Coordinates of C-alpha atoms (C1' of nucleotides) in Angstrom, one line a residue:
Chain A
X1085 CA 0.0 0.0 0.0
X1086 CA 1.2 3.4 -0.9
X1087 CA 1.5 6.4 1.6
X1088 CA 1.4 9.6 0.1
X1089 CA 1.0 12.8 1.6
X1090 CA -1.3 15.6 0.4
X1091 CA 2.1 17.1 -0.4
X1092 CA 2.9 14.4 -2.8
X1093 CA -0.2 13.9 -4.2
X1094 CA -0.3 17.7 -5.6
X1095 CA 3.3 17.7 -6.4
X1096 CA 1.9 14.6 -8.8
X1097 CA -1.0 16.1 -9.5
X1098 CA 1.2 19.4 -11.0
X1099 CA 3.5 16.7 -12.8
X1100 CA 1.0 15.2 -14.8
X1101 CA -0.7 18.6 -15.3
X1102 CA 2.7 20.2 -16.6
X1103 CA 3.6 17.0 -18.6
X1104 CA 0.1 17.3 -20.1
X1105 CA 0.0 21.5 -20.8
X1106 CA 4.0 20.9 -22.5
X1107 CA 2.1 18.7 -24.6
X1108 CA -0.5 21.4 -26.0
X1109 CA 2.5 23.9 -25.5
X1110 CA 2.5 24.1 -29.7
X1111 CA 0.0 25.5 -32.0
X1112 CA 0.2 22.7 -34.6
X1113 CA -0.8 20.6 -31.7
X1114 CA -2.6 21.8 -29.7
X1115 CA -4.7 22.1 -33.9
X1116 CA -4.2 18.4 -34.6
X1117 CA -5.8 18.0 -31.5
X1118 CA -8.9 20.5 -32.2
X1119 CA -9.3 18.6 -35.5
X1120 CA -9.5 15.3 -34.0
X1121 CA -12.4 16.6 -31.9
X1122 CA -13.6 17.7 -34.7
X1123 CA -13.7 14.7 -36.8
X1124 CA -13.0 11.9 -33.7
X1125 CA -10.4 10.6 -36.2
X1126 CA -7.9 10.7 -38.9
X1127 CA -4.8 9.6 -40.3
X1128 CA -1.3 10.8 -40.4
X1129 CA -2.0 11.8 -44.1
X1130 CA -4.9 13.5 -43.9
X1131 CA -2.8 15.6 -41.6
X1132 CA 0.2 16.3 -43.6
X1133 CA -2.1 17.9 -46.1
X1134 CA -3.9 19.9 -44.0
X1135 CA -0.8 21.7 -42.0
X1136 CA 2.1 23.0 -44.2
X1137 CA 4.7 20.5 -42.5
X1138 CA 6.9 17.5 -44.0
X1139 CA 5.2 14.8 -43.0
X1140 CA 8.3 13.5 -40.5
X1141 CA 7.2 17.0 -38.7
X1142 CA 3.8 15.5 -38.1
X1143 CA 4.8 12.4 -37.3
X1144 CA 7.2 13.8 -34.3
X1145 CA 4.1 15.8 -32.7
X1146 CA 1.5 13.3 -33.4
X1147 CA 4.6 11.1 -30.9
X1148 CA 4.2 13.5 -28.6
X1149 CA 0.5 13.8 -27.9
X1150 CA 0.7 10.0 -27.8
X1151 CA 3.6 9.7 -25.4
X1152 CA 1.7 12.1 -23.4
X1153 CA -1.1 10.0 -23.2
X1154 CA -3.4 12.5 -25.2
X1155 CA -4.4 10.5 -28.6
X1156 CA -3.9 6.6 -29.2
X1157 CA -3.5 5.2 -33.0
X1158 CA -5.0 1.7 -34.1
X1159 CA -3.0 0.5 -37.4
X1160 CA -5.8 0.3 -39.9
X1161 CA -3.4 -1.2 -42.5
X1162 CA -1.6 0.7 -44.9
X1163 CA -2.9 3.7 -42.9
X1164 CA -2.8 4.2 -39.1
X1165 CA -6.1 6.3 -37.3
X1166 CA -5.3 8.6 -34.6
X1167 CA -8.1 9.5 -32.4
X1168 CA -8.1 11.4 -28.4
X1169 CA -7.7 9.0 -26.1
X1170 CA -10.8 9.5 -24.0
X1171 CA -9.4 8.3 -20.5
X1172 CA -7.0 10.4 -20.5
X1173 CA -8.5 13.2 -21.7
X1174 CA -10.6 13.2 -19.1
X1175 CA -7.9 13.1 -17.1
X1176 CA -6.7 16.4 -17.9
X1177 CA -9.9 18.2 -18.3
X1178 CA -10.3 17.5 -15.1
X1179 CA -6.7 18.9 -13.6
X1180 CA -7.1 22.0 -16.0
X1181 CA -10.3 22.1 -14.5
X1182 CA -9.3 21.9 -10.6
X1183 CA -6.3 24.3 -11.1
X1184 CA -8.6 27.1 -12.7
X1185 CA -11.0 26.0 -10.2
Chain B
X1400 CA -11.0 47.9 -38.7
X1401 CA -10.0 44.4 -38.5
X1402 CA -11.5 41.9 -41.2
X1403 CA -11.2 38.3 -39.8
X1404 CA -12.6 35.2 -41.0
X1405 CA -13.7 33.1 -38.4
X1406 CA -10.9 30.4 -39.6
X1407 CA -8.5 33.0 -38.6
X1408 CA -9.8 33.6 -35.2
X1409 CA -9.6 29.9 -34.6
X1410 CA -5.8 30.1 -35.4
X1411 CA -5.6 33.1 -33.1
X1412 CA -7.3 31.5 -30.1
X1413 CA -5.1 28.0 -31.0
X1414 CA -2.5 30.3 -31.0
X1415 CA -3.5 31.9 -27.4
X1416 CA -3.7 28.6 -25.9
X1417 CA -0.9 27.2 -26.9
X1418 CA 1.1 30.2 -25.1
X1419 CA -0.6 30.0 -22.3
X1420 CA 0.0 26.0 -22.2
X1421 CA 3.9 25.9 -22.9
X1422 CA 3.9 28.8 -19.8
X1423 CA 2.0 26.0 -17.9
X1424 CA 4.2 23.2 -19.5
X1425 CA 7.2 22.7 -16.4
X1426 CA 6.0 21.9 -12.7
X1427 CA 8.1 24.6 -11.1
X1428 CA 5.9 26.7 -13.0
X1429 CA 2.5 24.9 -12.1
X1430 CA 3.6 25.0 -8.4
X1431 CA 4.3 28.6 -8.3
X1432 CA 0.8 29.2 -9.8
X1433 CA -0.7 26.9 -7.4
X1434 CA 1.1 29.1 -4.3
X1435 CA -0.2 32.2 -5.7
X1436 CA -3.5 30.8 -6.2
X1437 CA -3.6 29.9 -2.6
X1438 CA -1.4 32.7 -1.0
X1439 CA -3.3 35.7 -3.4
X1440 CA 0.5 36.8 -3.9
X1441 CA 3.9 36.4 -2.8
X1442 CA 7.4 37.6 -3.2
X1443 CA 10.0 36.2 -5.2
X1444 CA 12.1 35.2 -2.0
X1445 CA 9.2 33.2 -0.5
X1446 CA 9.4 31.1 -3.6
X1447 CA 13.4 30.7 -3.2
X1448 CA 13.0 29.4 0.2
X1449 CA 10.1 26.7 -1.1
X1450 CA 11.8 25.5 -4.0
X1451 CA 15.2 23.8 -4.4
X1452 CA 16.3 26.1 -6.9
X1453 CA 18.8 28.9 -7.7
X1454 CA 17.1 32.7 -7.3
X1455 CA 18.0 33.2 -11.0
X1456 CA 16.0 29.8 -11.8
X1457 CA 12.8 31.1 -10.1
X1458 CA 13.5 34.7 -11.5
X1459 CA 13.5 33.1 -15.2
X1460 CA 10.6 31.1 -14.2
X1461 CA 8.7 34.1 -13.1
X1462 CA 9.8 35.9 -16.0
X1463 CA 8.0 33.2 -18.5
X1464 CA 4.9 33.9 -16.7
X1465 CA 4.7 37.4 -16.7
X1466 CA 5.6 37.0 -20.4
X1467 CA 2.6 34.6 -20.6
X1468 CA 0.2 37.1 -19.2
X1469 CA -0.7 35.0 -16.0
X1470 CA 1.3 36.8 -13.5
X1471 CA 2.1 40.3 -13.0
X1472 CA 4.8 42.0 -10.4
X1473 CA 4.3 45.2 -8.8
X1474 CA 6.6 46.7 -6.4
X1475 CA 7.0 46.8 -2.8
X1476 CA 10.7 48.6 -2.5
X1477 CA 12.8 46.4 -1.8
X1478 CA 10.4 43.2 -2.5
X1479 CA 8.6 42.9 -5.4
X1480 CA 5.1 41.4 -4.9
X1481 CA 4.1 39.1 -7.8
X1482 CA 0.2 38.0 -8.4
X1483 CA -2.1 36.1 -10.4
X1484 CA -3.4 38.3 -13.6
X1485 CA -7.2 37.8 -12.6
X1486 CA -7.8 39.2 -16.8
X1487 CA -5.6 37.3 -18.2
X1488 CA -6.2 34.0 -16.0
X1489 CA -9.6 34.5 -17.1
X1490 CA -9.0 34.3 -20.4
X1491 CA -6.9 31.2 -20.5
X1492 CA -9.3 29.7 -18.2
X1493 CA -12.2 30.1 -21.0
X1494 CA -9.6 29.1 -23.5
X1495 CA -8.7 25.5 -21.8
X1496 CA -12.6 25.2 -20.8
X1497 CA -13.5 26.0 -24.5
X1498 CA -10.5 23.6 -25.6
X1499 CA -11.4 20.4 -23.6
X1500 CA -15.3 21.1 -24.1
Chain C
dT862 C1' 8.4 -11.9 -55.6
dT863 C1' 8.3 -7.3 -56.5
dT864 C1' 6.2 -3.1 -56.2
dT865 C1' 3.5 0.3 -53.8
dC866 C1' 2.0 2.8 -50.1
dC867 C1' 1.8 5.0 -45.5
dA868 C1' 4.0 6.3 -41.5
dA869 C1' 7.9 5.8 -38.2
dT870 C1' 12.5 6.5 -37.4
dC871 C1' 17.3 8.2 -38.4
dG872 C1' 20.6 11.8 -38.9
dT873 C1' 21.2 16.5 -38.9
dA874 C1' 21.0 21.5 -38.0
dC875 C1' 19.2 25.2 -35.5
dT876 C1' 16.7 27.3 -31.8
dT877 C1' 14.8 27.3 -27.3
dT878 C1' 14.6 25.9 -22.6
dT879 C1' 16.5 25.1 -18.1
dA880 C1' 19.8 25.6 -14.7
dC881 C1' 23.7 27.7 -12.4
dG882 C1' 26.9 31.3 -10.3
dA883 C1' 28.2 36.0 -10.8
dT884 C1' 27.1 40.6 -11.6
dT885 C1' 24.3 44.6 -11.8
dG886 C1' 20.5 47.9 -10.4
dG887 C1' 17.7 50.5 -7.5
dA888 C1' 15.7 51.6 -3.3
dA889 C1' 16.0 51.9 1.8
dA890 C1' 18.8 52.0 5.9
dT891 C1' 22.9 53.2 8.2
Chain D
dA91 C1' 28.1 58.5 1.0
dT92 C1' 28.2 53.8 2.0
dT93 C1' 26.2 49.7 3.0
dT94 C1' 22.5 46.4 2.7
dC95 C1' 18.9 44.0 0.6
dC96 C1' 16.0 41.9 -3.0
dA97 C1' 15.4 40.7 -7.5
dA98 C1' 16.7 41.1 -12.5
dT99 C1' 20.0 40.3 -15.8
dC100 C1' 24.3 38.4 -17.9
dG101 C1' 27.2 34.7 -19.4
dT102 C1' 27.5 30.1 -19.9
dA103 C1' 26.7 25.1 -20.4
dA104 C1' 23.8 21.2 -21.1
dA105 C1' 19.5 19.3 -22.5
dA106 C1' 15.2 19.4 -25.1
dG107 C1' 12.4 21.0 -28.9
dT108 C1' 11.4 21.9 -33.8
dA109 C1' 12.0 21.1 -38.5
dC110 C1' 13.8 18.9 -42.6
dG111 C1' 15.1 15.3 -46.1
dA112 C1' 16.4 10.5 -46.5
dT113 C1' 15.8 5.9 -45.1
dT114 C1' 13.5 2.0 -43.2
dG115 C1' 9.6 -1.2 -42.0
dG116 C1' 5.6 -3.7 -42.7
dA117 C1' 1.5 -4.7 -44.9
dA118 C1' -1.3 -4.9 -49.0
dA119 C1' -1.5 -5.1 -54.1
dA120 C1' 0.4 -6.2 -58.4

DNA sequence: TTTTCCAATCGTACTTTTACGATTGGAAAT
DNA sequence: ATTTCCAATCGTAAAAGTACGATTGGAAAA
């Protein structure tokens, strides 16, 4: 069993909060992310055309939102569909939320 | 007078919020925010004394935020007394709210 | 099997961020 | 006038971020 503090939990709390805000921390992010809203999914493709960006540029921020837990891809073979990952969007509405109060 | 398509008010407010996220993007950062939330303000020595980190660190630190809009300094000879921007913090606020629905 | 297609990864260059100690600046106190 | 105090800024070093073209990988199509 775990023992945390309420000192510990927050400093977690502001971890995952940061990690997730460094994330949207880039307009072409924080639009692939609006667009995936927008249209629940896409592919890496559909992306390159719509931002004026090589496509290895895409790739490296659509890594990014993923390793920060923020979309999830499902290969879809030859093409691979990005969509938000719901949990953890969640997730970080909800710490956005609390911190804003 | 401005002529804006909405388009471009999108890119604008994607723009926004992404500034305001990369200011929130490192925990230092998130923590001093949360302190200020809680204390109203503070000076730039009380945050020396919480965190493990040079007085240069935190002044850079404090620096990105005031840059960002959320914070602003006013001084108090010889302190200087740094506090949320209740305008801007607004604004982001909506912006993040707006963003994650 | 070979070709085709999409996306990830590699290698690279440049910029930005993060952190530090040292120095500077400006106002109050001595 | 000199000292003291707080915080900003400078100079620097190391790490991370952003972008590109080129290459690789893996699955489907030919």
């Amino acid at each position: 069993m775990k023992k945390e503090t309420e000192n510990s939990i927050h400093k977690n709390d502001s971890k995952q909060l940061a990690r997730f805000a460094k994330a949207l921390g880039h307009p072409t992010r924080i639009a692939i992310l609006k667009h995936l809203e927008s249209q629940s999914c896409c592919f890496t493709g559909d992306l390159v055309e719509i931002f004026p960006l090589a496509q290895s540029t895409i790739s490296q921020h659509l890594k990014e939102l993923k390793n920060a837990g923020l979309i999830q891809g499902e290969v879809n073979p030859p093409k691979i569909k990005y969509c938000i990952n719901k949990e953890n969007w969640k997730t970080a509405k909800g710490l956005f939320q609390g911190f804003f109060e």
